[in-house]
Coordinates of C-alpha atoms in Angstrom, one line a residue:
X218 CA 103.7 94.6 68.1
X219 CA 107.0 92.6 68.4
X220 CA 110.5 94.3 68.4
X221 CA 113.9 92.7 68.7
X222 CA 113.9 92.6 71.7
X223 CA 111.1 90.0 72.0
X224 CA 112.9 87.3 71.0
X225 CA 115.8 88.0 73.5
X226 CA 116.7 88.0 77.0
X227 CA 117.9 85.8 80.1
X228 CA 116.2 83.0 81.8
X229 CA 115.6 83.8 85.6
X230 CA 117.1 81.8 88.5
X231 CA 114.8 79.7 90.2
X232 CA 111.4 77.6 90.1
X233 CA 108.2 78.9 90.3
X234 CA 106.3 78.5 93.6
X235 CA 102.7 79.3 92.1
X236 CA 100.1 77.2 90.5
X237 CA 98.3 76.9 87.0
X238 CA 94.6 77.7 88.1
X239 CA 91.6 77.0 86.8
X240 CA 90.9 80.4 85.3
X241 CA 91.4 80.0 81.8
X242 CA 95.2 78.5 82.7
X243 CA 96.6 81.7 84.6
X244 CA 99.6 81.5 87.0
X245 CA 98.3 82.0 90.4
X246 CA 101.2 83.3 92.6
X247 CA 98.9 83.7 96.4
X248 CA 99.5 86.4 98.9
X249 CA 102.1 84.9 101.4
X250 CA 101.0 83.9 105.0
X251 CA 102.5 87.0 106.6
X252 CA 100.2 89.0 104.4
X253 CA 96.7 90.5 104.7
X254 CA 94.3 86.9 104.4
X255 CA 91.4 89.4 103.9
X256 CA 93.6 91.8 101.7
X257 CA 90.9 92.7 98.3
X258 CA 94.2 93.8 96.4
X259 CA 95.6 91.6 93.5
X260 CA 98.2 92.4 90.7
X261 CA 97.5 91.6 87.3
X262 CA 101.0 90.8 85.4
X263 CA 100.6 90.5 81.4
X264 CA 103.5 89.2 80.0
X265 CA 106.2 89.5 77.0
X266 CA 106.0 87.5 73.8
X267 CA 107.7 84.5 75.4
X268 CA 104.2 84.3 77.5
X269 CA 103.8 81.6 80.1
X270 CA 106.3 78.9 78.3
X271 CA 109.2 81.3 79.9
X272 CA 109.4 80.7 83.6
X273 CA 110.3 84.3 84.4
X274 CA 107.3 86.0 84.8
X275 CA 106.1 83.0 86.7
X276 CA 109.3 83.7 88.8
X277 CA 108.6 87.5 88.8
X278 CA 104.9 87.0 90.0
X279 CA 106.1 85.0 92.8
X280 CA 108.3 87.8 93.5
X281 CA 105.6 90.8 93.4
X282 CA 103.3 88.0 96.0
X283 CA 106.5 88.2 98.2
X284 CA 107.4 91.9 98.5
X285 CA 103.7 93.5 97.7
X286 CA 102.1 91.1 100.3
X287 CA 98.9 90.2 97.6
X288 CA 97.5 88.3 94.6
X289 CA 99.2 88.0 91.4
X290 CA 97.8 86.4 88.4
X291 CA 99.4 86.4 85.0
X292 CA 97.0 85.2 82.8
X293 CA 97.7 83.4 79.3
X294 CA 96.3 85.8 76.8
X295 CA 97.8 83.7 74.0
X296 CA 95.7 80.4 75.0
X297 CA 98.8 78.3 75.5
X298 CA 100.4 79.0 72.2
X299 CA 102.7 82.3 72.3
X300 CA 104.5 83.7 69.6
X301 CA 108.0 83.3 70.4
X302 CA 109.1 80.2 72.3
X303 CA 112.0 80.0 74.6
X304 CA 114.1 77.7 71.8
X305 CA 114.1 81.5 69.9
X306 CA 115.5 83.5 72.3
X307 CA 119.1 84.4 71.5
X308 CA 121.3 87.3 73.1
X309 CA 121.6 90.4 71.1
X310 CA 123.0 93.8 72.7
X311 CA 121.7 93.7 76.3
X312 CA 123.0 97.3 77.2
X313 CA 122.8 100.7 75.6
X314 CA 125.3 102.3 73.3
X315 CA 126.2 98.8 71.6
X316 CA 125.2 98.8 67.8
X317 CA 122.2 96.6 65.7
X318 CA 124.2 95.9 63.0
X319 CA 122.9 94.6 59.5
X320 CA 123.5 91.0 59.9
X321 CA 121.9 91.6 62.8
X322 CA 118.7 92.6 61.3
X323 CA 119.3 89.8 59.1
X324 CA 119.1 87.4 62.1
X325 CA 116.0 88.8 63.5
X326 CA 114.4 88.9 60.2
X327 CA 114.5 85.0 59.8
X328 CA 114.1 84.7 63.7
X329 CA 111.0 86.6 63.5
X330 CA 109.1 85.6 60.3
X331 CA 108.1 82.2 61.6
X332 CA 106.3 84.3 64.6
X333 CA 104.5 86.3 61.6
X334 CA 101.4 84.6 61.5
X335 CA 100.7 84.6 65.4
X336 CA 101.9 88.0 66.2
X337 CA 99.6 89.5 62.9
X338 CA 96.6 86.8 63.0
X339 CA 96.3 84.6 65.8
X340 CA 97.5 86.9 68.4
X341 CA 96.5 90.3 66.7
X342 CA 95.6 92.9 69.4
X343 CA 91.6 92.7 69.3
X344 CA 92.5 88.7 70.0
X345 CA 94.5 89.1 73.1
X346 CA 92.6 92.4 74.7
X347 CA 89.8 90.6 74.3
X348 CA 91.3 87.3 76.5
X349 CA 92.5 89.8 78.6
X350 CA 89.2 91.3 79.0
X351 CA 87.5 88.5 79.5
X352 CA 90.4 87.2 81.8
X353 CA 89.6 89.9 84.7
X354 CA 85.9 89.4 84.2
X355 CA 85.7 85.9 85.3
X356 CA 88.5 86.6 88.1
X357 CA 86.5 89.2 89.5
X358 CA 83.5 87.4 89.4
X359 CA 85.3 85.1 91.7
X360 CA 87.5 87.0 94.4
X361 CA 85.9 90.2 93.8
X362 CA 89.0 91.9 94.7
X363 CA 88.1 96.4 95.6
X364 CA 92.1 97.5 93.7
X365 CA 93.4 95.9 90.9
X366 CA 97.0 96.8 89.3
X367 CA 98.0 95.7 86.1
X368 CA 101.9 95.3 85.1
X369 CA 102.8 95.0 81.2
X370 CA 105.8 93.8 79.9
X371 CA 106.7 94.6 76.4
X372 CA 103.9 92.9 74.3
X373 CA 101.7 93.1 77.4
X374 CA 102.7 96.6 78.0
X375 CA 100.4 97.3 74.6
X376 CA 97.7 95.3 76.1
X377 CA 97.5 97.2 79.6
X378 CA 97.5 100.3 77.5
X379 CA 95.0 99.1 75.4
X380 CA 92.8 97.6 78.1
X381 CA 93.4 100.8 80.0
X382 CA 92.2 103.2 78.0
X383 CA 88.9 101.4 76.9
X384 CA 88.1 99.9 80.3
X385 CA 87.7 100.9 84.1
X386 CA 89.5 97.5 85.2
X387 CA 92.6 98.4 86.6
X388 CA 93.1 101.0 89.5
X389 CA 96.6 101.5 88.5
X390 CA 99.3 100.7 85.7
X391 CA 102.7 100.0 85.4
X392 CA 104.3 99.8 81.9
X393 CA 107.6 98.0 81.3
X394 CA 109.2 99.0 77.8
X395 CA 105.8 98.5 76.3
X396 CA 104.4 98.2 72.8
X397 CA 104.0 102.0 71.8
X398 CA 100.3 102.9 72.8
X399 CA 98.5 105.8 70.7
X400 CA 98.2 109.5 71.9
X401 CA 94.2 108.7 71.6
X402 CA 94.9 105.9 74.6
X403 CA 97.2 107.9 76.6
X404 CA 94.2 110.7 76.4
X405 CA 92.0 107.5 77.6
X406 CA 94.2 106.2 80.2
X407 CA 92.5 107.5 83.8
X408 CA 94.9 104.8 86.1
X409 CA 97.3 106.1 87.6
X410 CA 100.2 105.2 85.1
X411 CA 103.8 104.5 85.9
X412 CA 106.6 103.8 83.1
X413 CA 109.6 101.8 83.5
X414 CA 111.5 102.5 80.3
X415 CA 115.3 101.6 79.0
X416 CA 118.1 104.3 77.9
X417 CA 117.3 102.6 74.3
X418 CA 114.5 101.4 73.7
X419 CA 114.9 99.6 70.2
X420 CA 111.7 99.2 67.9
X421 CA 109.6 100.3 70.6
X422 CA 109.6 104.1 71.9
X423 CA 111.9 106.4 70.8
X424 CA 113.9 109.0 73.3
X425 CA 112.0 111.8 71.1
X426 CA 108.7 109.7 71.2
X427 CA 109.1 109.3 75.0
X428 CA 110.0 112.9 75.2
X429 CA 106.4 113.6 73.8
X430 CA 104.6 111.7 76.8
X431 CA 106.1 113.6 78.9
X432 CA 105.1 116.9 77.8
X433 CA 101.4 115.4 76.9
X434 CA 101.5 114.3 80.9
X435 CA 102.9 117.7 82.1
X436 CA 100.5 119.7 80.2
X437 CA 97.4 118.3 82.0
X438 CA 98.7 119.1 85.2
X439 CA 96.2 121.4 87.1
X440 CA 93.4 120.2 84.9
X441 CA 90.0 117.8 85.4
X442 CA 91.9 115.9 82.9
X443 CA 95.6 115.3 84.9
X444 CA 96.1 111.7 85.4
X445 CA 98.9 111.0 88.3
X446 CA 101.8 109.3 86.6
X447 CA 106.1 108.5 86.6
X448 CA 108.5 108.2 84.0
X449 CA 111.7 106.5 84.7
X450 CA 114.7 105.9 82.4
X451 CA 117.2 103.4 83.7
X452 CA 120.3 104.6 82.0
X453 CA 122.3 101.7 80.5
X454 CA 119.5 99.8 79.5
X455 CA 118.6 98.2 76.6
X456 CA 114.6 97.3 76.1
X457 CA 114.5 96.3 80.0
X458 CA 115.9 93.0 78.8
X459 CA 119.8 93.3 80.2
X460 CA 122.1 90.7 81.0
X461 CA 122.0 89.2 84.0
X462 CA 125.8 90.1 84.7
X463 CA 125.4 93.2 84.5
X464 CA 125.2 93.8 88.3
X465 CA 124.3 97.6 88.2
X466 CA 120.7 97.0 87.9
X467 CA 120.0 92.8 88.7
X468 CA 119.1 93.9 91.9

């Protein structure tokens, strides 16, 4: 699914510290050397439209190696040719409560139409669950690692959904502003399952929409069926994809 908001955003600070492995071309960010060498734990980060072309979540990987103390891998579910490249991304609204106006839509409209093709054919979701799939097979055959946890951003917030509710890879999820997953994959979804969403969350998930998952959450509480799970708003948001001078939430 693409929204807006995929062909937006900020280009992080910095140059990545990782390395392109040999694992079908994933960023390999390593645990540091004040970590656990015999740690089994790795994160999995699947990443927006902008895919591995945009050095951010090369940048962000590194980050999560620094602070989590393990793995990361971000792997390149679009096979080196993502949707949106980082010559597309523009600045629209980065906070809430600032309007999408017509011409607006207008602009995205001719932004997104030459992305069409790969976001509907090339890079339909059976295409890129299925790299993603076969991704975390052929890691695991490798480093065998005992906890996996998966974080999606945007586009590949629909994939960990996705992956999550039809597979037993991931020990836990986190899911950034993600592609809107079904009620039949939330019912699937047996990871632990933690949501980072904006105040407004445009062409994604609704406030009324999110309201919903929460109440489909809190009624399995006390149940065989209860997953453990967190939903957090950051209020003055927009899409998870601010401005990086907006100083209330860089940090």
């Amino acid at each position: 699914m693409s929204c807006p908001n995929c062909f937006t955003g900020s280009v992080l600070e910095g140059e990545p510290t990782g390395v392109i492995s040999e694992i079908d071309g994933a960023y390999f960010a390593s645990c540091p050397s004040d970590g656990n060498p015999d740690s089994k734990r790795a994160i999995i980060l699947l990443t927006d439209a902008f895919g591995l072309k945009l050095q951010n979540s090369k940048i962000l990987a590194d980050q999560f190696a620094q602070h989590l103390k393990c793995d990361v891998w971000v792997p390149d579910f679009f096979a080196g040719k993502p949707p949106v490249t980082v010559e597309q991304m523009r600045s629209l609204p980065d906070r809430a409560g600032i309007k999408f106006g017509f011409w607006d839509v207008l602009v995205f409209i001719a932004r997104v139409l030459p992305s069409a093709p790969s976001l509907l054919i090339t890079n339909r979701s059976s295409v890129v669950d299925g790299r993603t799939v076969s991704f975390v097979q052929k890691l695991q055959e490798r480093k065998k690692y005992d906890n996996i946890g998966v974080i999606g951003y945007c586009f590949g917030g629909g994939i960990a959904a996705r992956v999550g509710a039809t597979t037993s890879m991931f020990n836990s999820i986190v899911l950034v502003h993600p592609s809107p997953p079904t009620d039949d994959h939330l019912k699937a979804i047996k990871a632990p399952t933690a949501w980072s969403m904006p105040e407004e969350d445009m062409g994604g998930i609704s406030p009324a929409r999110l309201e919903e998952i929460k109440r489909f959450y809190a009624t399995r509480k006390g149940k065989d069926t209860y997953v453990d799970y967190e939903i957090k708003v950051y209020k003055g948001l927009r899409c998870v994809r601010f401005c990086l001078s907006f100083t209330r939430w860089k940090n």
